[in-house]
CSV table of C-alpha atoms and ligand atoms in Angstrom, one decimal:
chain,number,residue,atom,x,y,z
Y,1,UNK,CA,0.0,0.0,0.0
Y,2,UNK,CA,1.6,3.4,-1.0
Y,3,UNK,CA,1.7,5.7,2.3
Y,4,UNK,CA,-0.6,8.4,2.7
Y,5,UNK,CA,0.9,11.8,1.5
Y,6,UNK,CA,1.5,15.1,3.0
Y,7,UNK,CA,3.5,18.5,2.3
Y,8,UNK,CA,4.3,21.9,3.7
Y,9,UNK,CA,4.4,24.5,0.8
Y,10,UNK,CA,6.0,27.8,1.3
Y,11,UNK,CA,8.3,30.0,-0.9
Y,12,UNK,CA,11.1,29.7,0.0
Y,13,UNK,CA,10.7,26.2,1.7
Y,14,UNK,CA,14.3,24.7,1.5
Y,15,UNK,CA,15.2,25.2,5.1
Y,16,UNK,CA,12.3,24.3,6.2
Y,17,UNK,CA,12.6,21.7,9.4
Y,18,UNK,CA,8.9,20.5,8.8
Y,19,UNK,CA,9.8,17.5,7.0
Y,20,UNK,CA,12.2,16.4,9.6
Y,21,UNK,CA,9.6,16.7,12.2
Y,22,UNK,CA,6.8,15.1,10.4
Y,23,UNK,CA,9.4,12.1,9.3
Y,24,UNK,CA,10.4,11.4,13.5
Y,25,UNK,CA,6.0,12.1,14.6
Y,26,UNK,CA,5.2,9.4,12.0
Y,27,UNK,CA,8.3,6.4,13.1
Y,28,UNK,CA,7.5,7.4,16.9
Y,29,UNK,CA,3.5,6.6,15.8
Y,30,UNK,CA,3.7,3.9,13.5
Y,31,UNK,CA,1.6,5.6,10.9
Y,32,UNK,CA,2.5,4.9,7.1
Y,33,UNK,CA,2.8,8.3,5.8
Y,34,UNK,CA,4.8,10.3,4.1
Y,35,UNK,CA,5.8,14.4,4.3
Y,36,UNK,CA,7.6,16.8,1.8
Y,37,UNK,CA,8.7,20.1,1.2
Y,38,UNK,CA,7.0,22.2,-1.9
Y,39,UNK,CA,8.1,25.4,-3.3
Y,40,UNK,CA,4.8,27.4,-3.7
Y,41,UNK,CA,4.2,29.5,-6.8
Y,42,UNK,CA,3.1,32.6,-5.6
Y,43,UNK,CA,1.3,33.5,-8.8
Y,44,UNK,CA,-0.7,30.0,-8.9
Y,45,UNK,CA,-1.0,28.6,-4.9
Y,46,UNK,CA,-4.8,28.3,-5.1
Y,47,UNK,CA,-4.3,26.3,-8.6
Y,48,UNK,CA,-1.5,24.2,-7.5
Y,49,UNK,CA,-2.9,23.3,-4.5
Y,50,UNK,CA,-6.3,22.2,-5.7
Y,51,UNK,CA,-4.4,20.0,-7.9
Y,52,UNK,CA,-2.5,18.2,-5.4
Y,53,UNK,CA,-5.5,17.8,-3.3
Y,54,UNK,CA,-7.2,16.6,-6.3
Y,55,UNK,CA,-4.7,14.5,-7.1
Y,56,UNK,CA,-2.4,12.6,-3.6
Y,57,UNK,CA,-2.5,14.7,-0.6
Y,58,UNK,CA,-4.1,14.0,2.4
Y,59,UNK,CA,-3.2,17.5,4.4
Y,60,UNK,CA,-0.9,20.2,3.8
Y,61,UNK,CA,0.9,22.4,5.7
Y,62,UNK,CA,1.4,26.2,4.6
Y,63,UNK,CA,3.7,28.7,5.6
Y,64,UNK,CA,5.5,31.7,4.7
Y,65,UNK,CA,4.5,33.9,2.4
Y,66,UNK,CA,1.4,31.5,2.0
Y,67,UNK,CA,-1.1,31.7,5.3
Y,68,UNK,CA,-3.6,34.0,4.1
Y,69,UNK,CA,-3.6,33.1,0.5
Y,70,UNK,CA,-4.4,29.7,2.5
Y,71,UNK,CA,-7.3,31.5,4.2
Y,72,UNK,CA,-8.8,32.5,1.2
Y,73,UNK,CA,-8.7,29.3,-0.6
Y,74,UNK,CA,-10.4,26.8,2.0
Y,75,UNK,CA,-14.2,26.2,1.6
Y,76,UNK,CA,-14.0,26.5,5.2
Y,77,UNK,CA,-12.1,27.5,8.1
Y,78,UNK,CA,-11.8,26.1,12.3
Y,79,UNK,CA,-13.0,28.9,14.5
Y,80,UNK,CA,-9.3,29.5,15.9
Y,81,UNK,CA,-8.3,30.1,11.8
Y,82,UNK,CA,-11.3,32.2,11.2
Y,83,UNK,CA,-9.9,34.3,14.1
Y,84,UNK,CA,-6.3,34.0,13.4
Y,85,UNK,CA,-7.0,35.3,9.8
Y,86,UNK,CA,-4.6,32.9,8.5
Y,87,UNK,CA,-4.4,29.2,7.9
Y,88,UNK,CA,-1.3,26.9,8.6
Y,89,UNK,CA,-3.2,23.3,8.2
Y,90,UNK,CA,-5.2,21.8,5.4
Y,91,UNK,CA,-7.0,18.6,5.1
Y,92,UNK,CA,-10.2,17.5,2.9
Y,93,UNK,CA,-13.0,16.4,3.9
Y,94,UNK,CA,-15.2,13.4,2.7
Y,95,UNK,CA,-17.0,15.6,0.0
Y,96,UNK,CA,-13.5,16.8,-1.6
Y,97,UNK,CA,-13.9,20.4,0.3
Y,98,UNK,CA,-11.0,21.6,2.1
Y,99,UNK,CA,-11.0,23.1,5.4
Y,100,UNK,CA,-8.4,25.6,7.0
Y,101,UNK,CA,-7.1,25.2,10.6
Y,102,UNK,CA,-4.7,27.5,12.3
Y,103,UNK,CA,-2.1,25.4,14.9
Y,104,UNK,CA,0.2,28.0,15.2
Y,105,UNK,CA,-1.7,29.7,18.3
Y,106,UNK,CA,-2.3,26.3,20.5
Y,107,UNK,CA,1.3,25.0,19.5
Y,108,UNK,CA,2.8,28.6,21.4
Y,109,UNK,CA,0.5,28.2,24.0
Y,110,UNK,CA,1.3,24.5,24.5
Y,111,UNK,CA,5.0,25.3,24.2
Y,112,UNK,CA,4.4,28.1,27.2
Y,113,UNK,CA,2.3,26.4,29.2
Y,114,UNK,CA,3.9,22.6,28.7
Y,115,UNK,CA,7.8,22.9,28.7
Y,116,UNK,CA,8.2,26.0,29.9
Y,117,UNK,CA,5.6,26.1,32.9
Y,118,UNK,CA,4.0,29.3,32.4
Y,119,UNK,CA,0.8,29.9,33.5
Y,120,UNK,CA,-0.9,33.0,31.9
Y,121,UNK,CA,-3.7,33.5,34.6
Y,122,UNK,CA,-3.2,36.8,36.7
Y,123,UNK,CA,0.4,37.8,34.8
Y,124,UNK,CA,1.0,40.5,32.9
Y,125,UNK,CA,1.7,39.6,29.1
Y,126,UNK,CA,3.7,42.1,26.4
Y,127,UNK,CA,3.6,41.2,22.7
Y,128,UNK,CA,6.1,43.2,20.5
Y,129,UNK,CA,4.7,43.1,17.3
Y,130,UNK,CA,1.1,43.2,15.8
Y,131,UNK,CA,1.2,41.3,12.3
Y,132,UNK,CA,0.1,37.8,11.5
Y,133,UNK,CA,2.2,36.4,14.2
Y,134,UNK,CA,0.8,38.5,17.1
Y,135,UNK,CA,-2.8,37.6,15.5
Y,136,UNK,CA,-2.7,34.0,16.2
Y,137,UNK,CA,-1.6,34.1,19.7
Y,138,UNK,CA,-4.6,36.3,20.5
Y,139,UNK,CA,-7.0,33.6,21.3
Y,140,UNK,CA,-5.5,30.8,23.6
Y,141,UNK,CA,-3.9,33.7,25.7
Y,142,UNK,CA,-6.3,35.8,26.5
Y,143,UNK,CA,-8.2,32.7,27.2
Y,144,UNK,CA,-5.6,31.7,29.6
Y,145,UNK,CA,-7.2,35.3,31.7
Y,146,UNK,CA,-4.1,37.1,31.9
Y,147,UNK,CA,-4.3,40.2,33.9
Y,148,UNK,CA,-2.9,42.5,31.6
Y,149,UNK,CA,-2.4,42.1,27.9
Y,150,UNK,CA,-0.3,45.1,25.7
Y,151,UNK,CA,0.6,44.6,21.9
Y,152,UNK,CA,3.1,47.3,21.2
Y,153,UNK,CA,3.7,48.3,17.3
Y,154,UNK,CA,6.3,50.4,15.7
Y,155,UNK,CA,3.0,51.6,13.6
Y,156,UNK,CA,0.5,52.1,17.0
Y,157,UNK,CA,-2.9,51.8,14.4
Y,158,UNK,CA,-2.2,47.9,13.7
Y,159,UNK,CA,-2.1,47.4,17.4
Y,160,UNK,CA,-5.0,49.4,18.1
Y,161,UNK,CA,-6.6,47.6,15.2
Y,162,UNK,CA,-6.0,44.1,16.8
Y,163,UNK,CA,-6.6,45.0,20.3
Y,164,UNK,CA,-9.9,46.1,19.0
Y,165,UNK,CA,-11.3,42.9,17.3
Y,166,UNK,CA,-10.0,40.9,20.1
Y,167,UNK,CA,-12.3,43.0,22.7
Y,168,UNK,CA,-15.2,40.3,22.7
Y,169,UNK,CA,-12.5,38.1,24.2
Y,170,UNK,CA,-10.4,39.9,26.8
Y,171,UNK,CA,-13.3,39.3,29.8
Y,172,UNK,CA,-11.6,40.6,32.7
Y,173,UNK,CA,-8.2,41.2,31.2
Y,174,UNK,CA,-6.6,44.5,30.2
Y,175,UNK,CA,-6.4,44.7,26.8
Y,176,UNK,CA,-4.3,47.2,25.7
Y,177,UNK,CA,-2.2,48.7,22.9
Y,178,UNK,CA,0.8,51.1,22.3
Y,179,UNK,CA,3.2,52.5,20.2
Y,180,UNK,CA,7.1,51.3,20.9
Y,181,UNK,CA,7.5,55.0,22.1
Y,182,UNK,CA,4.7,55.0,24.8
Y,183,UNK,CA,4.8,51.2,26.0
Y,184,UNK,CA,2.5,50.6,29.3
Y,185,UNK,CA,4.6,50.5,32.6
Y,186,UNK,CA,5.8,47.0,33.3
Y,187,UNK,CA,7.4,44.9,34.4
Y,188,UNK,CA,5.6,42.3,32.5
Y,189,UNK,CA,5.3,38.8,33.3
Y,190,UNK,CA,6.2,37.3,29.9
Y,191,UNK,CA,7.0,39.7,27.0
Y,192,UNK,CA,7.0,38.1,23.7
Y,193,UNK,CA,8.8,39.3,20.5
Y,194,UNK,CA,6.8,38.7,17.6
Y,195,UNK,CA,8.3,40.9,15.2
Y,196,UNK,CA,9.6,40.5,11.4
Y,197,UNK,CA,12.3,37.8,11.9
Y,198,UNK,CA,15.4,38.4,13.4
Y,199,UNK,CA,14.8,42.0,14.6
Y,200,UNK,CA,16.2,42.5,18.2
Y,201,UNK,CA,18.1,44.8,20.1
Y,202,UNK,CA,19.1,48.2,17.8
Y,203,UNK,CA,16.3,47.3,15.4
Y,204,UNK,CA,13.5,47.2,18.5
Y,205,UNK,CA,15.2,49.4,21.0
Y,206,UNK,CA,12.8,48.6,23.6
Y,207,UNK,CA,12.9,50.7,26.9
Y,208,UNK,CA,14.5,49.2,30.1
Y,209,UNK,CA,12.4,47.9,33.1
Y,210,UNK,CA,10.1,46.0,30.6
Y,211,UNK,CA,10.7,42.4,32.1
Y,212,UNK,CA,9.7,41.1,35.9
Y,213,UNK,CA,12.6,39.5,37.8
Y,214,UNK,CA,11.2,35.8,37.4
Y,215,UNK,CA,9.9,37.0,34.0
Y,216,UNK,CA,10.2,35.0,30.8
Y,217,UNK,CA,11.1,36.4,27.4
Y,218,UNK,CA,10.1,34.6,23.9
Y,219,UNK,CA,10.8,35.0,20.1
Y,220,UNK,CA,8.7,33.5,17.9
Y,221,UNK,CA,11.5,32.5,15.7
Y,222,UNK,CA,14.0,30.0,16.6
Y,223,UNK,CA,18.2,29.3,15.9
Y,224,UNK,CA,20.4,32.6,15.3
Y,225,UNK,CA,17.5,34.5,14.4
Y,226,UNK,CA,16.2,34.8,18.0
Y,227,UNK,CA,19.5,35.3,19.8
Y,228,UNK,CA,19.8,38.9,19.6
Y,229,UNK,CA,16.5,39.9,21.2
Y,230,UNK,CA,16.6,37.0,23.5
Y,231,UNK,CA,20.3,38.1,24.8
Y,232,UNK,CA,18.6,41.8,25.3
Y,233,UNK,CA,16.2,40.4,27.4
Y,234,UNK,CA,18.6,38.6,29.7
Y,235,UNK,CA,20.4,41.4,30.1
Y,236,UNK,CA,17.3,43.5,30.7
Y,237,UNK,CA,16.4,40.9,33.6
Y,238,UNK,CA,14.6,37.8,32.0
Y,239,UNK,CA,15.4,35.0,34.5
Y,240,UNK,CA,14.3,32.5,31.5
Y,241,UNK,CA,13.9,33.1,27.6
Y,242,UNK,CA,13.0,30.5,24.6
Y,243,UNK,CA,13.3,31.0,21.2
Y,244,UNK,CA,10.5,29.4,18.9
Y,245,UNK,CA,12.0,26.1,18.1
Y,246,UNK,CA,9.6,24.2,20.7
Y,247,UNK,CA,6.1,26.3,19.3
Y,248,UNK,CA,7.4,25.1,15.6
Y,249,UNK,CA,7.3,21.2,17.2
Y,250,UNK,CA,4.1,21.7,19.1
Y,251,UNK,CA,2.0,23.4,16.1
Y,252,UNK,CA,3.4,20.6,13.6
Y,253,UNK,CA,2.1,18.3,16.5
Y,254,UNK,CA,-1.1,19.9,16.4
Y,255,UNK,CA,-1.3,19.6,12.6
Y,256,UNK,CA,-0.3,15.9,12.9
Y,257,UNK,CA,-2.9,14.8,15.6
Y,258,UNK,CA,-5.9,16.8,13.0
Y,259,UNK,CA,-4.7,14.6,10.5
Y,260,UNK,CA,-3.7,10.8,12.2
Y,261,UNK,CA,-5.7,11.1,15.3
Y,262,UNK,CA,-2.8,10.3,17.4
Y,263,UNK,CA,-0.8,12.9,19.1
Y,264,UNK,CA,2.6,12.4,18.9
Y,265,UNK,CA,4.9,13.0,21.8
Y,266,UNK,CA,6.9,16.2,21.2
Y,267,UNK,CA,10.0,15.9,23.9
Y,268,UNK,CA,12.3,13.7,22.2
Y,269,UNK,CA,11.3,15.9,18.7
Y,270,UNK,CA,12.2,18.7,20.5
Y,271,UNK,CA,15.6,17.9,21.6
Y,272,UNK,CA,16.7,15.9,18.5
Y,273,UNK,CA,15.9,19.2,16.5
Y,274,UNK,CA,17.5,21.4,19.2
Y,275,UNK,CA,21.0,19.4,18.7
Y,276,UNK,CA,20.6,19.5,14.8
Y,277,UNK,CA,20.1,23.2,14.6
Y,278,UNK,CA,23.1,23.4,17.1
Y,279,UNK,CA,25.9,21.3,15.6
Y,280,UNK,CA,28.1,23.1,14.2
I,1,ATR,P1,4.0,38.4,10.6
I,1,ATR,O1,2.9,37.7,9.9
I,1,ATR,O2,5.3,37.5,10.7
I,1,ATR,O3,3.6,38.9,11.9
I,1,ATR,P2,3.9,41.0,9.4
I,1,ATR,O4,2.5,41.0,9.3
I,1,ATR,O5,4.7,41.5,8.3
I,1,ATR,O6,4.5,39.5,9.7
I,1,ATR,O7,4.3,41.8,10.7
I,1,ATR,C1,5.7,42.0,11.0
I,1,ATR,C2,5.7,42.8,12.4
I,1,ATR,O8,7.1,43.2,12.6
I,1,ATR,C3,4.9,44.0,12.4
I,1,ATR,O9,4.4,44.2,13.7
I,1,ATR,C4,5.9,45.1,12.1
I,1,ATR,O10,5.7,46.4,12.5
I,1,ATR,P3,4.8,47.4,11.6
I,1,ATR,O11,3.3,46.9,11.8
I,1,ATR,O12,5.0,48.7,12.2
I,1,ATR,O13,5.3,47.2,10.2
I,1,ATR,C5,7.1,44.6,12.8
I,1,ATR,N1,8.4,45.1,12.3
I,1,ATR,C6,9.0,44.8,11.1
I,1,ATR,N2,10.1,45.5,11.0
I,1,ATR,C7,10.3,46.2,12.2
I,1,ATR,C8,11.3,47.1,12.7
I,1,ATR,N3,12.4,47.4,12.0
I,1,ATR,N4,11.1,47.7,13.9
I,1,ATR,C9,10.0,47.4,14.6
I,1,ATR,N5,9.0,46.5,14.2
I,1,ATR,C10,9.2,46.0,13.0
């Protein structure tokens, strides 16, 4: 029997450690599956993708520059994707429709919440950053009731803008927003970069006094990317910071239990990956 197949398309997708992952879930599981990398075609993704649904593939992945032209091409979306704006995870459905989930939210939160222990309920939460990123956290943490929630943005209206259509589900939090310039007195709790990429330190210049003395700093991305702002904040205080290798395992896991029904278990993942992207 030729194993089921699935694909992460992005543009560019070469580095991408999705593969990898979704090669070590399906050994640990015992499902007969198989995962590849695809390089979009930004002028034809809704085309292309069809086809291959059409065609082989039993879910795909999508990620950069892809996520909302993934939005738009589902015939329908999860809740947390409709929210998010953006979809990450595609499967069909028995009638040959396709529907659009969103993992990326629930794998940070898992990531937080599992490995590294943090418990949103009563802190005070600072998100850098107010693009796609910042969208799909949104949800699982203000459901988590923190006490105070501020997405700061080099351009104030985005931040505003999100804080706004995330109102019907701050319930007793604070949810606030700010420019860089005019950031809410912390310390906070947990203050998350989710900025372009790589931006840290010079690029952000964040004020001093942002981060609690048991406070924990996080970047969305992961490797070399991240060290930057995560060496600002523990010299600014953080007593523990992450980059975002660990969220990239958990949403993957998320994606993989939608699809198998089996959740994989992410620890030993985690740290393979961890020593890959470390040797030198
Ligand atoms: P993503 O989907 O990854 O969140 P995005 O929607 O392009 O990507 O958002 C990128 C985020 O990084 C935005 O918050 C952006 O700020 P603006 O809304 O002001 O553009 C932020 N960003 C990018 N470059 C930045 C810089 N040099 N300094 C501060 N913030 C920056």
């Amino acid at each position: 029997m030729r194993p089921d197949q699935y694909a992460v398309v992005g543009n560019p997708i070469g580095h991408s450690l999705s593969p990898r992952i979704h090669a070590l879930f399906a050994a640990q599981t015992g499902q007969h599956m198989i995962y590849e990398a695809r390089l979009g075609r930004p002028d034809h993704f809704a085309e292309d993708v069809r086809e291959w649904f059409r065609t082989s593939l039993r879910g795909l992945n999508v990620t950069v520059p892809f996520k909302e032209d993934a939005f738009r091409l589902v015939d329908q979306r999860t809740p947390r994707a409709q929210r998010a704006g953006a979809v990450n995870t595609v499967w069909p459905e028995a009638d040959g429709t396709l529907t659009g989930d969103n993992t990326d939210g629930a794998g940070f939160f898992r990531d937080l919440s599992g490995r590294m222990g943090f418990d949103p309920a009563g802190r005070k939460i600072l998100i850098v950053g107010a693009g796609g990123a910042t969208r799909g956290l949104l949800e699982p943490l203000l459901r988590a009731a923190p006490a105070q929630l501020v997405i700061a943005n080099r351009t104030p209206e985005r931040a505003l803008e999100l804080a706004q259509s995330f109102a019907g589900l701050a319930g007793a939090t604070r949810l606030e927003s700010s420019g860089l310039d005019a950031i809410p007195d912390g310390p906070y709790d947990l203050l998350i970069n989710a900025t372009a990429a790589g931006l840290g330190r010079d690029a952000l210049d964040l004020p001093p006094g942002l981060i609690a003395g048991d406070g924990v700093a996080c970047d969305l991305v992961y490797g070399p990317a991240s060290l930057a702002f995560l060496d600002w904040a523990r010299e600014h205080g953080a007593a523990r910071v992450s980059d975002g290798l660990g969220m990239l395992v958990e949403q993957a896991a998320e994606s993989f239990t939608a699809w198998r029904g089996v959740r994989p278990d992410t620890g030993p993942v985690l740290r393979e990956l961890r020593q890959a992207i470390e040797a030198p």
